[in-house]
Short mmCIF file of C-alpha atoms in Angstrom, two decimals:
data_model
loop_
_atom_site.label_atom_id
_atom_site.label_comp_id
_atom_site.label_asym_id
_atom_site.label_seq_id
_atom_site.Cartn_x
_atom_site.Cartn_y
_atom_site.Cartn_z
CA MET A 1374 -13.46 -12.61 -22.30
CA GLU A 1375 -14.20 -15.96 -20.11
CA ARG A 1376 -14.67 -14.68 -16.37
CA PRO A 1377 -12.55 -16.80 -14.22
CA ALA A 1378 -13.75 -18.57 -11.07
CA TRP A 1379 -11.98 -16.41 -8.96
CA ALA A 1380 -13.27 -13.03 -10.52
CA PRO A 1381 -16.40 -11.89 -8.36
CA ARG A 1382 -19.34 -11.29 -10.65
CA SER A 1383 -19.68 -7.53 -9.35
CA ILE A 1384 -16.64 -6.52 -11.13
CA ASP A 1385 -16.27 -5.20 -14.72
CA ILE A 1386 -13.15 -7.59 -16.09
CA SER A 1387 -13.08 -5.03 -18.99
CA VAL A 1388 -11.68 -2.22 -16.95
CA PRO A 1389 -8.13 -2.39 -15.53
CA SER A 1390 -7.82 -2.21 -11.95
CA VAL A 1391 -4.87 -0.71 -9.89
CA SER A 1392 -4.94 -3.59 -7.47
CA ARG A 1393 -4.76 -5.93 -10.25
CA ILE A 1394 -1.99 -3.88 -12.29
CA TYR A 1395 0.01 -4.07 -9.03
CA ASP A 1396 -0.48 -7.83 -8.74
CA PHE A 1397 0.94 -8.10 -12.42
CA TYR A 1398 4.12 -6.15 -11.18
CA LEU A 1399 4.85 -8.66 -8.62
CA GLY A 1400 4.40 -11.43 -10.61
CA GLY A 1401 1.17 -12.74 -9.74
CA SER A 1402 -1.93 -14.30 -11.39
CA HIS A 1403 -4.84 -12.45 -10.49
CA ASN A 1404 -4.85 -10.15 -13.13
CA PHE A 1405 -7.05 -9.71 -16.73
CA GLU A 1406 -5.15 -8.82 -20.26
CA VAL A 1407 -6.68 -5.65 -19.79
CA ASP A 1408 -4.48 -5.26 -16.41
CA ARG A 1409 -1.65 -6.47 -18.36
CA GLU A 1410 -1.94 -4.31 -21.11
CA ALA A 1411 -2.03 -0.93 -18.94
CA ALA A 1412 0.59 -2.46 -16.98
CA ARG A 1413 3.19 -2.93 -19.94
CA LYS A 1414 2.13 0.58 -21.40
CA ALA A 1415 2.90 2.12 -18.25
CA MET A 1416 6.34 0.16 -18.53
CA THR A 1417 7.25 1.81 -21.63
CA HIS A 1418 7.64 4.94 -19.86
CA LEU A 1419 8.92 3.91 -16.64
CA PRO A 1420 10.47 0.25 -17.05
CA GLY A 1421 11.41 -0.06 -13.73
CA LEU A 1422 7.83 -0.20 -12.06
CA PRO A 1423 8.51 -3.82 -11.01
CA LYS A 1424 11.34 -2.91 -9.18
CA ILE A 1425 9.72 -0.30 -7.57
CA MET A 1426 6.87 -2.42 -6.54
CA GLN A 1427 9.57 -5.33 -5.01
CA ALA A 1428 11.23 -2.59 -3.11
CA ASN A 1429 7.67 -1.17 -1.75
CA ARG A 1430 6.87 -4.79 -0.41
CA ALA A 1431 10.35 -5.59 0.94
CA PHE A 1432 10.39 -2.04 3.01
CA MET A 1433 6.75 -3.14 4.09
CA ARG A 1434 8.06 -6.28 5.65
CA ARG A 1435 11.02 -4.99 7.38
CA ALA A 1436 8.48 -2.19 8.66
CA VAL A 1437 6.25 -4.60 10.12
CA ARG A 1438 9.19 -6.53 11.85
CA HIS A 1439 10.32 -3.47 13.36
CA ALA A 1440 6.54 -2.84 14.66
CA VAL A 1441 6.73 -6.08 16.15
CA GLY A 1442 10.03 -5.63 17.59
CA THR A 1443 8.86 -2.53 19.22
CA GLY A 1444 6.27 -4.29 21.12
CA ILE A 1445 3.03 -3.82 18.64
CA ASP A 1446 0.77 -6.64 17.93
CA GLN A 1447 -2.24 -5.55 15.82
CA PHE A 1448 -1.96 -3.99 12.43
CA LEU A 1449 -4.28 -2.16 10.16
CA ASP A 1450 -3.18 -2.27 6.66
CA ILE A 1451 -5.49 0.35 4.29
CA GLY A 1452 -5.06 -0.09 0.74
CA SER A 1453 -3.79 -3.67 1.11
CA GLY A 1454 -4.60 -4.83 -2.48
CA ILE A 1455 -4.51 -8.46 -3.59
CA PRO A 1456 -2.65 -11.13 -1.48
CA THR A 1457 0.95 -12.01 -2.32
CA PHE A 1458 3.74 -13.88 -0.58
CA GLY A 1459 4.91 -12.28 2.50
CA ASN A 1460 1.45 -10.27 3.54
CA VAL A 1461 1.39 -8.58 6.67
CA HIS A 1462 -0.28 -11.30 8.52
CA GLU A 1463 2.44 -13.78 7.60
CA VAL A 1464 5.00 -11.37 8.79
CA ALA A 1465 3.52 -10.42 11.93
CA GLN A 1466 2.55 -13.63 12.90
CA ALA A 1467 5.54 -15.49 12.27
CA ALA A 1468 6.96 -13.16 14.34
CA HIS A 1469 4.49 -12.83 17.18
CA PRO A 1470 2.15 -15.55 17.13
CA GLY A 1471 -1.60 -14.10 17.83
CA ALA A 1472 -0.93 -10.90 16.04
CA ARG A 1473 -3.88 -9.22 14.83
CA VAL A 1474 -4.39 -7.90 11.36
CA VAL A 1475 -7.13 -6.12 9.32
CA TYR A 1476 -6.81 -5.66 5.89
CA VAL A 1477 -8.78 -2.78 4.20
CA ASP A 1478 -9.22 -2.44 0.46
CA HIS A 1479 -12.18 -1.16 -2.00
CA ASP A 1480 -11.36 -3.60 -4.78
CA PRO A 1481 -13.68 -6.74 -4.82
CA VAL A 1482 -10.70 -8.90 -6.21
CA ALA A 1483 -8.70 -8.14 -3.24
CA VAL A 1484 -11.35 -8.35 -0.67
CA ALA A 1485 -12.06 -11.76 -2.28
CA HIS A 1486 -8.86 -13.01 -2.36
CA SER A 1487 -8.07 -11.83 0.99
CA ASN A 1488 -11.07 -13.73 2.49
CA ALA A 1489 -9.74 -17.04 0.66
CA VAL A 1490 -6.29 -16.71 2.62
CA LEU A 1491 -7.49 -15.89 5.80
CA VAL A 1492 -9.92 -18.63 6.19
CA GLY A 1493 -9.15 -20.50 9.04
CA ASN A 1494 -7.13 -17.36 10.47
CA GLU A 1495 -9.34 -15.98 13.53
CA ASP A 1496 -6.48 -13.18 14.18
CA ALA A 1497 -6.83 -11.74 10.65
CA ASP A 1498 -10.00 -10.25 8.56
CA VAL A 1499 -10.52 -7.93 5.90
CA VAL A 1500 -12.78 -4.95 5.20
CA ALA A 1501 -14.06 -4.02 2.10
CA ALA A 1502 -14.03 -0.09 2.38
CA ASP A 1503 -12.25 3.34 1.01
CA LEU A 1504 -9.27 5.29 2.81
CA ARG A 1505 -11.36 8.67 1.90
CA LYS A 1506 -13.98 7.28 4.62
CA PRO A 1507 -11.96 6.53 8.05
CA GLN A 1508 -14.90 6.45 10.10
CA GLU A 1509 -16.31 3.53 8.16
CA ILE A 1510 -13.07 1.45 8.65
CA LEU A 1511 -12.77 2.33 12.24
CA SER A 1512 -16.41 1.32 13.21
CA SER A 1513 -16.33 -1.72 10.98
CA PRO A 1514 -17.05 -5.04 12.87
CA GLN A 1515 -13.85 -6.73 11.94
CA VAL A 1516 -11.72 -3.58 13.49
CA GLU A 1517 -13.87 -3.65 16.21
CA ARG A 1518 -13.54 -7.46 16.62
CA LEU A 1519 -9.59 -7.31 16.04
CA ILE A 1520 -8.21 -4.10 16.79
CA ASP A 1521 -7.97 -2.10 20.25
CA LEU A 1522 -7.84 1.07 19.67
CA ASN A 1523 -6.73 2.08 23.19
CA ARG A 1524 -3.39 0.09 22.80
CA PRO A 1525 -0.52 1.01 20.04
CA VAL A 1526 -1.52 -0.07 16.59
CA ALA A 1527 0.79 -0.26 13.23
CA LEU A 1528 -1.35 1.52 10.54
CA LEU A 1529 0.04 0.87 7.02
CA LEU A 1530 -0.65 3.32 4.23
CA VAL A 1531 1.57 1.61 1.73
CA ALA A 1532 1.39 2.77 -1.93
CA ILE A 1533 -1.99 3.91 -1.50
CA LEU A 1534 -2.02 7.71 -1.04
CA HIS A 1535 -0.67 8.28 -4.11
CA PHE A 1536 -4.03 7.06 -5.48
CA VAL A 1537 -6.00 9.89 -3.58
CA GLU A 1538 -6.34 13.15 -5.15
CA ASP A 1539 -5.89 16.43 -2.99
CA ALA A 1540 -9.62 17.26 -3.86
CA ASP A 1541 -10.55 13.97 -1.86
CA ASP A 1542 -8.50 15.37 1.14
CA PRO A 1543 -5.83 12.63 1.50
CA TYR A 1544 -4.41 14.68 4.56
CA GLY A 1545 -7.80 14.71 6.47
CA ALA A 1546 -8.49 11.32 6.25
CA VAL A 1547 -4.75 10.44 7.82
CA THR A 1548 -5.42 12.57 10.52
CA GLN A 1549 -8.83 11.36 11.29
CA LEU A 1550 -6.87 8.07 11.52
CA ARG A 1551 -4.11 9.40 13.47
CA ASP A 1552 -6.44 10.86 15.99
CA ALA A 1553 -8.29 7.49 16.55
CA LEU A 1554 -4.97 5.84 17.53
CA ALA A 1555 -3.34 5.53 20.90
CA PRO A 1556 0.11 7.05 21.62
CA GLY A 1557 2.87 4.90 20.56
CA SER A 1558 1.18 3.79 17.46
CA LEU A 1559 3.13 3.53 14.20
CA LEU A 1560 2.49 5.19 10.63
CA VAL A 1561 3.98 2.99 8.22
CA LEU A 1562 3.88 5.09 4.97
CA THR A 1563 5.18 4.59 1.09
CA HIS A 1564 4.45 7.13 -1.67
CA ALA A 1565 5.17 7.70 -5.50
CA SER A 1566 7.52 11.04 -6.45
CA TYR A 1567 9.36 11.92 -9.03
CA GLU A 1568 12.11 12.63 -6.85
CA GLY A 1569 14.72 9.64 -7.31
CA ILE A 1570 13.16 8.30 -10.32
CA PRO A 1571 16.66 7.63 -12.69
CA LEU A 1572 14.86 9.17 -15.66
CA PRO A 1573 13.63 12.64 -16.77
CA ALA A 1574 10.44 13.50 -15.03
CA GLU A 1575 8.99 14.52 -18.62
CA ARG A 1576 9.30 10.20 -19.32
CA ALA A 1577 8.30 9.02 -16.20
CA GLU A 1578 5.12 11.16 -16.77
CA GLY A 1579 4.11 9.39 -19.26
CA ALA A 1580 3.40 6.05 -16.78
CA VAL A 1581 1.20 8.79 -14.78
CA ASP A 1582 -0.95 9.53 -18.12
CA VAL A 1583 -1.44 5.87 -18.30
CA TYR A 1584 -3.19 5.88 -14.61
CA LYS A 1585 -5.02 9.03 -15.42
CA ASP A 1586 -6.40 7.55 -18.76
CA ILE A 1587 -7.81 4.37 -16.68
CA ARG A 1588 -9.39 6.57 -14.29
CA ASN A 1589 -7.04 5.99 -11.58
CA PRO A 1590 -5.23 9.30 -11.48
CA LEU A 1591 -1.61 8.45 -9.77
CA ILE A 1592 -0.40 11.96 -7.75
CA MET A 1593 3.17 12.16 -7.49
CA ARG A 1594 3.97 14.33 -4.51
CA SER A 1595 7.03 15.77 -3.40
CA ARG A 1596 9.08 15.07 -0.11
CA ASP A 1597 7.57 18.14 1.49
CA GLU A 1598 4.69 17.11 0.69
CA ILE A 1599 4.83 13.52 1.60
CA ALA A 1600 6.28 14.50 5.20
CA ARG A 1601 3.08 16.25 5.95
CA PHE A 1602 1.53 13.09 6.38
CA PHE A 1603 3.70 12.51 9.23
CA GLU A 1604 2.15 15.64 11.33
CA GLY A 1605 1.56 14.44 14.68
CA TYR A 1606 4.18 11.66 14.55
CA ASP A 1607 7.97 11.89 15.40
CA MET A 1608 9.91 10.12 12.52
CA VAL A 1609 11.78 7.17 13.46
CA GLU A 1610 15.12 6.85 12.30
CA PRO A 1611 16.66 7.00 9.47
CA GLY A 1612 13.32 9.13 8.69
CA LEU A 1613 11.25 9.96 5.54
CA VAL A 1614 13.76 8.46 3.06
CA PRO A 1615 14.15 6.43 -0.52
CA MET A 1616 12.79 2.42 0.21
CA PRO A 1617 16.22 0.83 0.49
CA HIS A 1618 17.44 3.21 2.57
CA TRP A 1619 15.24 2.56 5.31
CA ARG A 1620 16.59 -0.14 7.58
CA PRO A 1621 18.43 -2.36 4.90
CA GLU A 1622 19.19 -5.81 5.53
CA SER A 1623 21.27 -5.91 2.43
CA ALA A 1624 23.51 -3.14 1.00
CA PRO A 1625 21.37 -0.32 -0.93
CA GLU A 1626 24.18 -0.09 -3.57
CA ASP A 1627 23.21 -3.31 -4.59
CA GLU A 1628 19.64 -2.28 -5.59
CA ASP A 1629 18.28 -1.43 -9.02
CA PRO A 1630 17.91 2.10 -9.46
CA PHE A 1631 14.46 2.25 -9.86
CA ALA A 1632 13.82 0.79 -6.26
CA PHE A 1633 14.88 4.67 -4.96
CA SER A 1634 11.79 6.03 -6.61
CA GLY A 1635 9.55 7.65 -4.00
CA PHE A 1636 9.75 7.85 -0.36
CA ALA A 1637 9.04 5.67 2.61
CA GLY A 1638 9.11 6.05 6.27
CA VAL A 1639 7.68 4.89 9.54
CA GLY A 1640 6.48 7.67 12.37
CA ILE A 1641 5.42 7.00 15.75
CA ALA A 1642 2.43 8.68 17.50
CA ALA A 1643 3.06 11.09 20.36
#
């Protein structure tokens, strides 16, 4: 397999990547055949995966505009993935010129492309780090340069926590991040769940098995388990709901049934 010029030398292009699979679902071009093969295999069990990812991105954009509307002008996006149209910095800076954004991802392709996209943008940067090590994120030079933790921040954990196993203590990581944020900060979160998927759970489980096979387990949590991530936050209306129901800009009934898979919510730190 020939290595494209955009692929960092440090990555093994024969191993599927969650970030590149996500890029494929969204119609991106920064993925390899091994990623597309895994994505197509998952879609044999859960054909609506691209619709779920599109609904996820649409929610993220609405939540960012909501955050700007409340006066927040700094954003920490952990698990940001490979840049696609309508990134956080594009949405935030269009609504509030000068808004500051730090992206965080541990995928070298995501980091490399974020760096390329952000050339010349002094108000945005990217950190190569892992959600499971929040102190490394918070103490990074990029966060220290751009994010004032004494003022409210929008913390985005969008489609990332379902890739953190319970053994790695995702609740503890979210708590550490919450404790570092000023009152009035927002937690913007989406999470996969069997609840809402318009298929029997046994069939959807086949897609989960694909992620397990590529050693990136997809943890499907219940609504109650997802709600635990918001401890210490007051939920913003309409609460923790399927993605199309969070402050929709078009009629939710017009959405694809798969768009209602999983949950989205925004909380405000007390």
